[in-house]
mmCIF file of C-alpha atoms in Angstrom:
data_model
loop_
_atom_site.group_PDB
_atom_site.id
_atom_site.type_symbol
_atom_site.label_atom_id
_atom_site.label_comp_id
_atom_site.label_asym_id
_atom_site.label_seq_id
_atom_site.Cartn_x
_atom_site.Cartn_y
_atom_site.Cartn_z
ATOM 1 C CA UNK A 4 73.973 79.622 107.077
ATOM 2 C CA UNK A 5 70.864 80.317 105.105
ATOM 3 C CA UNK A 6 70.988 82.221 101.854
ATOM 4 C CA UNK A 7 67.759 83.165 100.170
ATOM 5 C CA UNK A 8 68.081 83.477 96.380
ATOM 6 C CA UNK A 9 65.379 86.156 96.105
ATOM 7 C CA UNK A 10 67.125 88.235 98.774
ATOM 8 C CA UNK A 11 70.456 87.869 96.967
ATOM 9 C CA UNK A 12 68.898 88.986 93.683
ATOM 10 C CA UNK A 13 67.360 92.035 95.374
ATOM 11 C CA UNK A 14 70.735 92.873 96.942
ATOM 12 C CA UNK A 15 72.437 92.442 93.550
ATOM 13 C CA UNK A 16 69.923 94.883 92.045
ATOM 14 C CA UNK A 17 70.588 97.326 94.897
ATOM 15 C CA UNK A 18 74.353 97.030 94.254
ATOM 16 C CA UNK A 19 74.008 97.890 90.576
ATOM 17 C CA UNK A 20 71.827 100.969 91.140
ATOM 18 C CA UNK A 21 74.255 102.126 93.847
ATOM 19 C CA UNK A 22 77.316 101.571 91.663
ATOM 20 C CA UNK A 23 76.161 103.456 88.559
ATOM 21 C CA UNK A 24 75.867 106.950 90.132
ATOM 22 C CA UNK A 25 79.225 106.382 91.846
ATOM 23 C CA UNK A 26 81.123 105.470 88.686
ATOM 24 C CA UNK A 27 79.384 107.509 85.960
ATOM 25 C CA UNK A 28 80.914 110.927 86.824
ATOM 26 C CA UNK A 29 84.445 109.469 86.866
ATOM 27 C CA UNK A 30 83.971 108.033 83.372
ATOM 28 C CA UNK A 31 82.273 111.177 82.012
ATOM 29 C CA UNK A 32 84.924 113.570 83.350
ATOM 30 C CA UNK A 33 87.694 111.543 81.681
ATOM 31 C CA UNK A 34 86.284 112.407 78.276
ATOM 32 C CA UNK A 35 84.884 115.901 78.824
ATOM 33 C CA UNK A 36 86.727 118.984 80.093
ATOM 34 C CA UNK A 37 84.353 120.610 82.590
ATOM 35 C CA UNK A 38 83.756 124.368 82.207
ATOM 36 C CA UNK A 39 84.947 126.765 84.925
ATOM 37 C CA UNK A 40 81.367 127.447 86.127
ATOM 38 C CA UNK A 41 80.721 123.727 86.677
ATOM 39 C CA UNK A 42 83.955 123.385 88.647
ATOM 40 C CA UNK A 43 82.895 126.319 90.784
ATOM 41 C CA UNK A 44 79.477 124.719 91.284
ATOM 42 C CA UNK A 45 81.131 121.476 92.338
ATOM 43 C CA UNK A 46 83.236 123.343 94.919
ATOM 44 C CA UNK A 47 80.033 124.143 96.842
ATOM 45 C CA UNK A 48 78.842 120.524 96.896
ATOM 46 C CA UNK A 49 80.764 119.300 99.991
ATOM 47 C CA UNK A 50 79.398 121.913 102.400
ATOM 48 C CA UNK A 51 75.910 121.708 100.885
ATOM 49 C CA UNK A 52 75.621 117.930 100.958
ATOM 50 C CA UNK A 53 77.081 117.527 104.445
ATOM 51 C CA UNK A 54 74.601 120.139 105.715
ATOM 52 C CA UNK A 55 71.817 118.275 103.922
ATOM 53 C CA UNK A 56 72.791 114.975 105.526
ATOM 54 C CA UNK A 57 72.877 116.518 109.013
ATOM 55 C CA UNK A 58 69.564 118.341 108.455
ATOM 56 C CA UNK A 59 68.048 115.170 106.987
ATOM 57 C CA UNK A 60 68.758 113.248 110.174
ATOM 58 C CA UNK A 61 66.619 115.722 112.138
ATOM 59 C CA UNK A 62 63.742 115.887 109.648
ATOM 60 C CA UNK A 63 61.091 113.221 109.256
ATOM 61 C CA UNK A 64 59.287 113.308 105.905
ATOM 62 C CA UNK A 65 55.951 115.136 106.020
ATOM 63 C CA UNK A 66 54.148 113.409 103.111
ATOM 64 C CA UNK A 67 52.366 116.533 101.904
ATOM 65 C CA UNK A 68 52.290 118.380 105.238
ATOM 66 C CA UNK A 69 55.182 120.177 106.948
ATOM 67 C CA UNK A 70 57.902 117.739 108.014
ATOM 68 C CA UNK A 71 58.165 116.772 111.672
ATOM 69 C CA UNK A 72 61.307 117.420 113.696
ATOM 70 C CA UNK A 73 63.005 114.531 115.455
ATOM 71 C CA UNK A 74 63.594 116.294 118.776
ATOM 72 C CA UNK A 75 65.742 113.530 120.213
ATOM 73 C CA UNK A 76 68.210 113.784 117.309
ATOM 74 C CA UNK A 77 68.138 117.596 117.482
ATOM 75 C CA UNK A 78 68.845 117.445 121.210
ATOM 76 C CA UNK A 79 71.853 115.166 120.618
ATOM 77 C CA UNK A 80 72.975 117.218 117.634
ATOM 78 C CA UNK A 81 73.470 120.537 119.455
ATOM 79 C CA UNK A 82 76.111 119.424 122.006
ATOM 80 C CA UNK A 83 77.752 117.286 119.294
ATOM 81 C CA UNK A 84 78.058 120.348 117.040
ATOM 82 C CA UNK A 85 79.567 122.353 119.907
ATOM 83 C CA UNK A 86 82.140 119.622 120.594
ATOM 84 C CA UNK A 87 82.981 119.475 116.875
ATOM 85 C CA UNK A 88 83.501 123.263 116.782
ATOM 86 C CA UNK A 89 85.567 123.187 119.948
ATOM 87 C CA UNK A 90 87.733 120.092 119.426
ATOM 88 C CA UNK A 91 87.780 119.993 115.603
ATOM 89 C CA UNK A 92 88.301 116.229 115.831
ATOM 90 C CA UNK A 93 86.369 113.543 113.965
ATOM 91 C CA UNK A 94 87.071 110.863 116.522
ATOM 92 C CA UNK A 95 86.142 112.900 119.615
ATOM 93 C CA UNK A 96 82.966 114.147 117.930
ATOM 94 C CA UNK A 97 81.826 110.640 117.013
ATOM 95 C CA UNK A 98 82.517 109.186 120.489
ATOM 96 C CA UNK A 99 80.826 112.149 122.158
ATOM 97 C CA UNK A 100 77.815 111.903 119.832
ATOM 98 C CA UNK A 101 77.306 108.187 120.518
ATOM 99 C CA UNK A 102 77.510 108.736 124.293
ATOM 100 C CA UNK A 103 75.052 111.669 124.205
ATOM 101 C CA UNK A 104 72.579 109.643 122.148
ATOM 102 C CA UNK A 105 72.931 106.581 124.377
ATOM 103 C CA UNK A 106 72.294 108.748 127.456
ATOM 104 C CA UNK A 107 69.250 110.386 125.814
ATOM 105 C CA UNK A 108 67.763 107.034 124.831
ATOM 106 C CA UNK A 109 68.330 105.366 128.197
ATOM 107 C CA UNK A 110 67.560 108.152 130.653
ATOM 108 C CA UNK A 111 64.853 110.273 129.063
ATOM 109 C CA UNK B 88 106.534 122.143 95.410
ATOM 110 C CA UNK B 89 103.026 120.743 95.309
ATOM 111 C CA UNK B 90 103.966 118.327 92.551
ATOM 112 C CA UNK B 91 106.737 116.870 94.688
ATOM 113 C CA UNK B 92 104.372 116.624 97.627
ATOM 114 C CA UNK B 93 101.812 114.869 95.453
ATOM 115 C CA UNK B 94 104.452 112.470 94.186
ATOM 116 C CA UNK B 95 105.388 111.495 97.736
ATOM 117 C CA UNK B 96 101.830 110.929 98.941
ATOM 118 C CA UNK B 97 101.546 107.193 99.548
ATOM 119 C CA UNK B 98 98.942 104.482 100.110
ATOM 120 C CA UNK B 99 100.013 104.509 103.749
ATOM 121 C CA UNK B 100 99.219 108.232 104.049
ATOM 122 C CA UNK B 101 95.705 107.418 102.830
ATOM 123 C CA UNK B 102 95.371 104.675 105.449
ATOM 124 C CA UNK B 103 96.520 107.151 108.128
ATOM 125 C CA UNK B 104 94.016 109.782 107.022
ATOM 126 C CA UNK B 105 91.254 107.183 107.213
ATOM 127 C CA UNK B 106 91.942 106.277 110.844
ATOM 128 C CA UNK B 107 90.002 109.176 112.438
ATOM 129 C CA UNK B 108 86.860 108.075 110.553
ATOM 130 C CA UNK B 109 87.157 104.390 111.465
ATOM 131 C CA UNK B 110 85.207 104.604 114.713
ATOM 132 C CA UNK B 111 82.303 105.939 112.675
ATOM 133 C CA UNK B 112 82.449 103.017 110.237
ATOM 134 C CA UNK B 113 82.817 100.531 113.097
ATOM 135 C CA UNK B 114 79.870 101.784 115.128
ATOM 136 C CA UNK B 115 77.571 102.151 112.131
ATOM 137 C CA UNK B 116 78.745 98.793 110.753
ATOM 138 C CA UNK B 117 77.931 97.131 114.087
ATOM 139 C CA UNK B 118 74.492 98.737 114.062
ATOM 140 C CA UNK B 119 73.907 97.756 110.414
ATOM 141 C CA UNK B 120 74.900 94.136 111.127
ATOM 142 C CA UNK B 121 72.679 93.950 114.209
ATOM 143 C CA UNK B 122 69.713 95.451 112.398
ATOM 144 C CA UNK B 123 70.318 93.031 109.514
ATOM 145 C CA UNK B 124 70.010 90.074 111.872
ATOM 146 C CA UNK B 125 66.954 91.620 113.526
ATOM 147 C CA UNK B 126 65.415 91.922 110.033
ATOM 148 C CA UNK B 127 65.869 88.208 109.436
ATOM 149 C CA UNK B 128 68.975 88.297 107.216
ATOM 150 C CA UNK B 129 71.714 85.688 107.604
ATOM 151 C CA UNK B 130 75.338 86.604 108.294
ATOM 152 C CA UNK B 131 76.246 85.630 104.709
ATOM 153 C CA UNK B 132 73.542 87.902 103.296
ATOM 154 C CA UNK B 133 74.711 90.771 105.497
ATOM 155 C CA UNK B 134 78.316 90.228 104.341
ATOM 156 C CA UNK B 135 77.108 90.136 100.720
ATOM 157 C CA UNK B 136 75.252 93.407 101.229
ATOM 158 C CA UNK B 137 78.207 95.219 102.818
ATOM 159 C CA UNK B 138 80.585 93.978 100.104
ATOM 160 C CA UNK B 139 78.398 94.849 97.129
ATOM 161 C CA UNK B 140 76.086 97.669 98.225
ATOM 162 C CA UNK B 141 78.594 99.312 100.629
ATOM 163 C CA UNK B 142 76.424 102.225 101.735
ATOM 164 C CA UNK B 143 75.476 102.839 105.374
ATOM 165 C CA UNK B 144 72.120 104.576 105.250
ATOM 166 C CA UNK B 145 70.887 102.472 102.324
ATOM 167 C CA UNK B 146 71.719 99.213 104.105
ATOM 168 C CA UNK B 147 69.495 100.199 107.050
ATOM 169 C CA UNK B 148 66.663 101.000 104.669
ATOM 170 C CA UNK B 149 67.106 97.773 102.662
ATOM 171 C CA UNK B 150 66.959 95.731 105.898
ATOM 172 C CA UNK B 151 63.803 97.518 106.978
ATOM 173 C CA UNK B 152 62.097 97.019 103.615
ATOM 174 C CA UNK B 153 63.120 93.343 103.371
ATOM 175 C CA UNK B 154 61.724 92.760 106.873
ATOM 176 C CA UNK B 155 58.498 94.502 105.884
ATOM 177 C CA UNK B 156 58.219 92.276 102.800
ATOM 178 C CA UNK B 157 58.322 95.203 100.341
ATOM 179 C CA UNK B 158 58.390 94.267 96.634
ATOM 180 C CA UNK B 159 61.842 93.950 94.996
ATOM 181 C CA UNK B 160 61.163 96.846 92.617
ATOM 182 C CA UNK B 161 60.373 99.203 95.525
ATOM 183 C CA UNK B 162 63.504 98.181 97.454
ATOM 184 C CA UNK B 163 65.788 98.648 94.446
ATOM 185 C CA UNK B 164 64.215 101.959 93.440
ATOM 186 C CA UNK B 165 64.445 103.315 96.996
ATOM 187 C CA UNK B 166 68.110 102.265 97.166
ATOM 188 C CA UNK B 167 68.731 104.101 93.897
ATOM 189 C CA UNK B 168 67.181 107.315 95.268
ATOM 190 C CA UNK B 169 68.986 107.046 98.617
ATOM 191 C CA UNK B 170 72.356 106.533 96.907
ATOM 192 C CA UNK B 171 71.872 108.973 94.040
ATOM 193 C CA UNK B 172 73.756 111.642 96.030
ATOM 194 C CA UNK B 173 76.939 109.658 95.267
ATOM 195 C CA UNK B 174 76.657 111.118 91.776
ATOM 196 C CA UNK B 175 77.354 114.553 93.245
ATOM 197 C CA UNK B 176 80.167 113.252 95.453
ATOM 198 C CA UNK B 177 81.832 111.467 92.526
ATOM 199 C CA UNK B 178 81.365 114.459 90.230
ATOM 200 C CA UNK B 179 83.220 116.604 92.773
ATOM 201 C CA UNK B 180 86.132 114.180 93.145
ATOM 202 C CA UNK B 181 86.403 112.952 89.547
ATOM 203 C CA UNK B 182 88.205 115.990 88.002
ATOM 204 C CA UNK B 183 91.104 115.370 90.406
ATOM 205 C CA UNK B 184 91.637 111.843 89.099
ATOM 206 C CA UNK B 185 91.050 112.275 85.366
ATOM 207 C CA UNK B 186 94.755 111.772 84.518
ATOM 208 C CA UNK B 187 94.687 108.163 85.734
ATOM 209 C CA UNK B 188 93.562 105.102 83.755
ATOM 210 C CA UNK B 189 89.932 104.142 83.273
ATOM 211 C CA UNK B 190 90.373 101.098 85.492
ATOM 212 C CA UNK B 191 91.903 103.146 88.324
ATOM 213 C CA UNK B 192 89.070 105.648 88.060
ATOM 214 C CA UNK B 193 86.463 102.902 88.207
ATOM 215 C CA UNK B 194 88.210 101.413 91.252
ATOM 216 C CA UNK B 195 88.292 104.719 93.114
ATOM 217 C CA UNK B 196 84.709 105.530 92.094
ATOM 218 C CA UNK B 197 83.339 102.184 93.306
ATOM 219 C CA UNK B 198 84.432 102.898 96.888
ATOM 220 C CA UNK B 199 83.293 106.526 97.206
ATOM 221 C CA UNK B 200 81.348 107.080 100.442
ATOM 222 C CA UNK B 201 80.135 110.190 102.261
ATOM 223 C CA UNK B 202 83.015 109.876 104.701
ATOM 224 C CA UNK B 203 85.849 109.142 102.248
ATOM 225 C CA UNK B 204 84.455 111.978 100.143
ATOM 226 C CA UNK B 205 84.467 114.209 103.239
ATOM 227 C CA UNK B 206 88.126 113.455 103.940
ATOM 228 C CA UNK B 207 89.203 113.865 100.295
ATOM 229 C CA UNK B 208 87.150 117.037 99.789
ATOM 230 C CA UNK B 209 88.713 118.411 102.976
ATOM 231 C CA UNK B 210 92.182 118.006 101.446
ATOM 232 C CA UNK B 211 91.084 119.511 98.134
ATOM 233 C CA UNK B 212 89.520 122.435 100.011
ATOM 234 C CA UNK B 213 92.749 123.008 101.939
ATOM 235 C CA UNK B 214 94.653 122.896 98.631
ATOM 236 C CA UNK B 215 96.564 119.852 99.804
ATOM 237 C CA UNK B 216 97.481 117.375 97.073
ATOM 238 C CA UNK B 217 95.716 114.041 96.554
ATOM 239 C CA UNK B 218 96.643 111.163 94.285
ATOM 240 C CA UNK B 219 95.522 107.660 93.330
ATOM 241 C CA UNK B 220 97.589 105.790 95.949
ATOM 242 C CA UNK B 221 96.389 108.039 98.762
ATOM 243 C CA UNK B 222 92.750 107.684 97.692
ATOM 244 C CA UNK B 223 93.053 103.891 97.439
ATOM 245 C CA UNK B 224 94.602 103.741 100.920
ATOM 246 C CA UNK B 225 91.727 105.802 102.280
ATOM 247 C CA UNK B 226 89.045 103.840 100.419
ATOM 248 C CA UNK B 227 90.329 100.319 101.040
ATOM 249 C CA UNK B 228 90.842 100.936 104.767
ATOM 250 C CA UNK B 229 87.279 102.180 105.051
ATOM 251 C CA UNK B 230 85.916 99.342 102.897
ATOM 252 C CA UNK B 231 87.564 96.472 104.783
ATOM 253 C CA UNK B 232 86.685 98.018 108.154
ATOM 254 C CA UNK B 233 83.073 98.409 107.053
ATOM 255 C CA UNK B 234 82.699 94.793 105.916
ATOM 256 C CA UNK B 235 84.363 93.440 109.072
ATOM 257 C CA UNK B 236 82.198 95.663 111.309
ATOM 258 C CA UNK B 237 78.959 94.614 109.600
ATOM 259 C CA UNK B 238 79.866 90.936 109.969
ATOM 260 C CA UNK B 239 80.884 91.326 113.624
ATOM 261 C CA UNK B 240 77.681 93.295 114.234
ATOM 262 C CA UNK B 241 75.688 90.486 112.637
ATOM 263 C CA UNK B 242 77.426 87.886 114.822
ATOM 264 C CA UNK B 243 76.852 89.989 117.949
ATOM 265 C CA UNK B 244 73.309 90.764 116.856
ATOM 266 C CA UNK B 245 71.977 87.471 118.134
ATOM 267 C CA UNK B 246 72.596 88.653 121.694
ATOM 268 C CA UNK B 247 71.579 92.279 121.408
ATOM 269 C CA UNK B 248 67.852 92.875 121.378
ATOM 270 C CA UNK B 249 67.792 96.648 120.937
ATOM 271 C CA UNK B 250 70.919 98.056 119.223
ATOM 272 C CA UNK B 251 69.505 101.602 119.135
ATOM 273 C CA UNK B 252 69.906 101.809 122.920
ATOM 274 C CA UNK B 253 73.671 102.187 122.450
ATOM 275 C CA UNK B 254 73.293 105.283 120.287
ATOM 276 C CA UNK B 255 75.531 103.742 117.605
ATOM 277 C CA UNK B 256 73.334 104.885 114.722
ATOM 278 C CA UNK B 257 73.973 108.514 115.711
ATOM 279 C CA UNK B 258 77.663 108.028 114.838
ATOM 280 C CA UNK B 259 76.670 108.709 111.202
ATOM 281 C CA UNK B 260 75.191 112.131 111.990
ATOM 282 C CA UNK B 261 78.055 112.957 114.383
ATOM 283 C CA UNK B 262 80.560 112.147 111.625
ATOM 284 C CA UNK B 263 78.757 114.390 109.107
ATOM 285 C CA UNK B 264 78.768 117.228 111.674
ATOM 286 C CA UNK B 265 82.520 116.837 112.255
ATOM 287 C CA UNK B 266 83.274 116.629 108.517
ATOM 288 C CA UNK B 267 81.225 119.789 107.932
ATOM 289 C CA UNK B 268 83.032 121.672 110.711
ATOM 290 C CA UNK B 269 86.417 120.524 109.370
ATOM 291 C CA UNK B 270 85.444 121.788 105.898
ATOM 292 C CA UNK B 271 84.456 125.203 107.245
ATOM 293 C CA UNK B 272 87.641 125.467 109.280
ATOM 294 C CA UNK B 273 89.655 125.817 106.109
ATOM 295 C CA UNK B 274 87.468 128.556 104.602
ATOM 296 C CA UNK B 275 88.901 132.076 104.680
ATOM 297 C CA UNK B 276 87.124 134.521 106.983
ATOM 298 C CA UNK B 277 86.078 136.648 104.004
ATOM 299 C CA UNK B 278 84.202 133.716 102.465
ATOM 300 C CA UNK B 279 82.802 132.296 105.681
ATOM 301 C CA UNK B 280 79.751 134.586 105.693
ATOM 302 C CA UNK B 281 78.832 133.349 102.224
ATOM 303 C CA UNK B 282 79.119 129.725 103.322
ATOM 304 C CA UNK B 283 77.068 130.307 106.470
ATOM 305 C CA UNK B 284 74.343 131.817 104.291
ATOM 306 C CA UNK B 285 74.428 128.706 102.085
ATOM 307 C CA UNK B 286 74.189 126.455 105.155
ATOM 308 C CA UNK B 287 71.161 128.418 106.343
ATOM 309 C CA UNK B 288 69.574 128.101 102.879
ATOM 310 C CA UNK B 289 70.330 124.361 102.855
ATOM 311 C CA UNK B 290 68.520 123.787 106.159
ATOM 312 C CA UNK B 291 65.539 125.822 104.929
ATOM 313 C CA UNK B 292 65.502 123.990 101.581
ATOM 314 C CA UNK B 293 65.692 120.594 103.301
ATOM 315 C CA UNK B 294 62.726 121.503 105.500
ATOM 316 C CA UNK B 295 60.621 122.758 102.603
ATOM 317 C CA UNK B 296 61.441 119.918 100.170
ATOM 318 C CA UNK B 297 60.876 117.262 102.850
ATOM 319 C CA UNK B 298 57.237 118.349 102.981
ATOM 320 C CA UNK B 299 56.785 117.148 99.414
ATOM 321 C CA UNK B 300 59.384 114.486 98.645
ATOM 322 C CA UNK B 301 61.371 111.903 100.624
ATOM 323 C CA UNK B 302 64.246 113.223 102.735
ATOM 324 C CA UNK B 303 66.721 111.484 100.382
ATOM 325 C CA UNK B 304 65.353 113.309 97.339
ATOM 326 C CA UNK B 305 65.312 116.522 99.381
ATOM 327 C CA UNK B 306 69.095 116.068 99.912
ATOM 328 C CA UNK B 307 69.664 116.008 96.145
ATOM 329 C CA UNK B 308 67.240 118.830 95.193
ATOM 330 C CA UNK B 309 68.456 121.126 97.989
ATOM 331 C CA UNK B 310 72.130 120.542 97.171
ATOM 332 C CA UNK B 311 71.671 121.191 93.440
ATOM 333 C CA UNK B 312 69.708 124.405 94.034
ATOM 334 C CA UNK B 313 71.802 125.860 96.862
ATOM 335 C CA UNK B 314 75.135 125.068 95.111
ATOM 336 C CA UNK B 315 73.735 127.003 92.112
ATOM 337 C CA UNK B 316 72.817 129.908 94.405
ATOM 338 C CA UNK B 317 76.378 129.624 95.726
ATOM 339 C CA UNK B 318 77.822 130.149 92.216
ATOM 340 C CA UNK B 319 75.476 133.041 91.419
ATOM 341 C CA UNK B 320 76.067 134.882 94.704
ATOM 342 C CA UNK B 321 79.832 134.359 94.962
ATOM 343 C CA UNK B 322 82.182 137.212 94.148
#
């Protein structure tokens, strides 16, 4: 069981910078009553961020030029979206998605 | 009525509501553990990372950067950017927990993930009650499953040369798709058009921003801008 001190220190640094954005809003909101407009804004966050995360998995960063599309992910994404719309089940969607991707990677 | 319902909501209910997401955590955890080993990390280091960083996408990136010998400052800064979206997730959940103690809030906040956020936001969206016990049940189930899956993945990793072949990494995207669909399901028909417009704008914004900044920063910029458009254009 090897443990590298430098690696541990890097991971500790990563933990701290991950923790702060998670905790800060909870501590701020305890002391400040958020205005109605902010609450409304926050209500749009779930749909927006989930869309962003899905879109982000298809897009590869362009570095100054237009981003490239990851066609393999897009190809797996379409049937997975259809299954999600049809079955409305987290579990079925995840299993289906894994199988589609495994098939794409092994047989194309 | 709702107050009584909220009162009754237990830790166990939170555990139950976490179950449908567990396969996602397990498959991604396996993949993260395997990739950790492939990047030259030990099982102990992988366990340390899943306990203290506890963030799927970031853990993949950290492994990749460690393997590539990137400088510590670059790895930590990249992790910060990748995980900055948690600020938005926490900001959305926090108002629903402000009546609880500081310590309870910090505990709930520490274990916020995309998926636990997705489940909790789904309940809030559906106007179902949530409380501290329920959230802790949800969070702790996810957390322990994640750590165990990463460690098992790391132990299995010695025998698996190419984890991507199993398609496990796509579980993350599949889970986001399902969480998005489940969110939309609860939206009234009259508002659905508005939300579909926002989704379209999000995809366009992601594409445009990704030309100039990293995909992770594009997630944050696009969300902030399109949520603002959402407020301005809503009736």
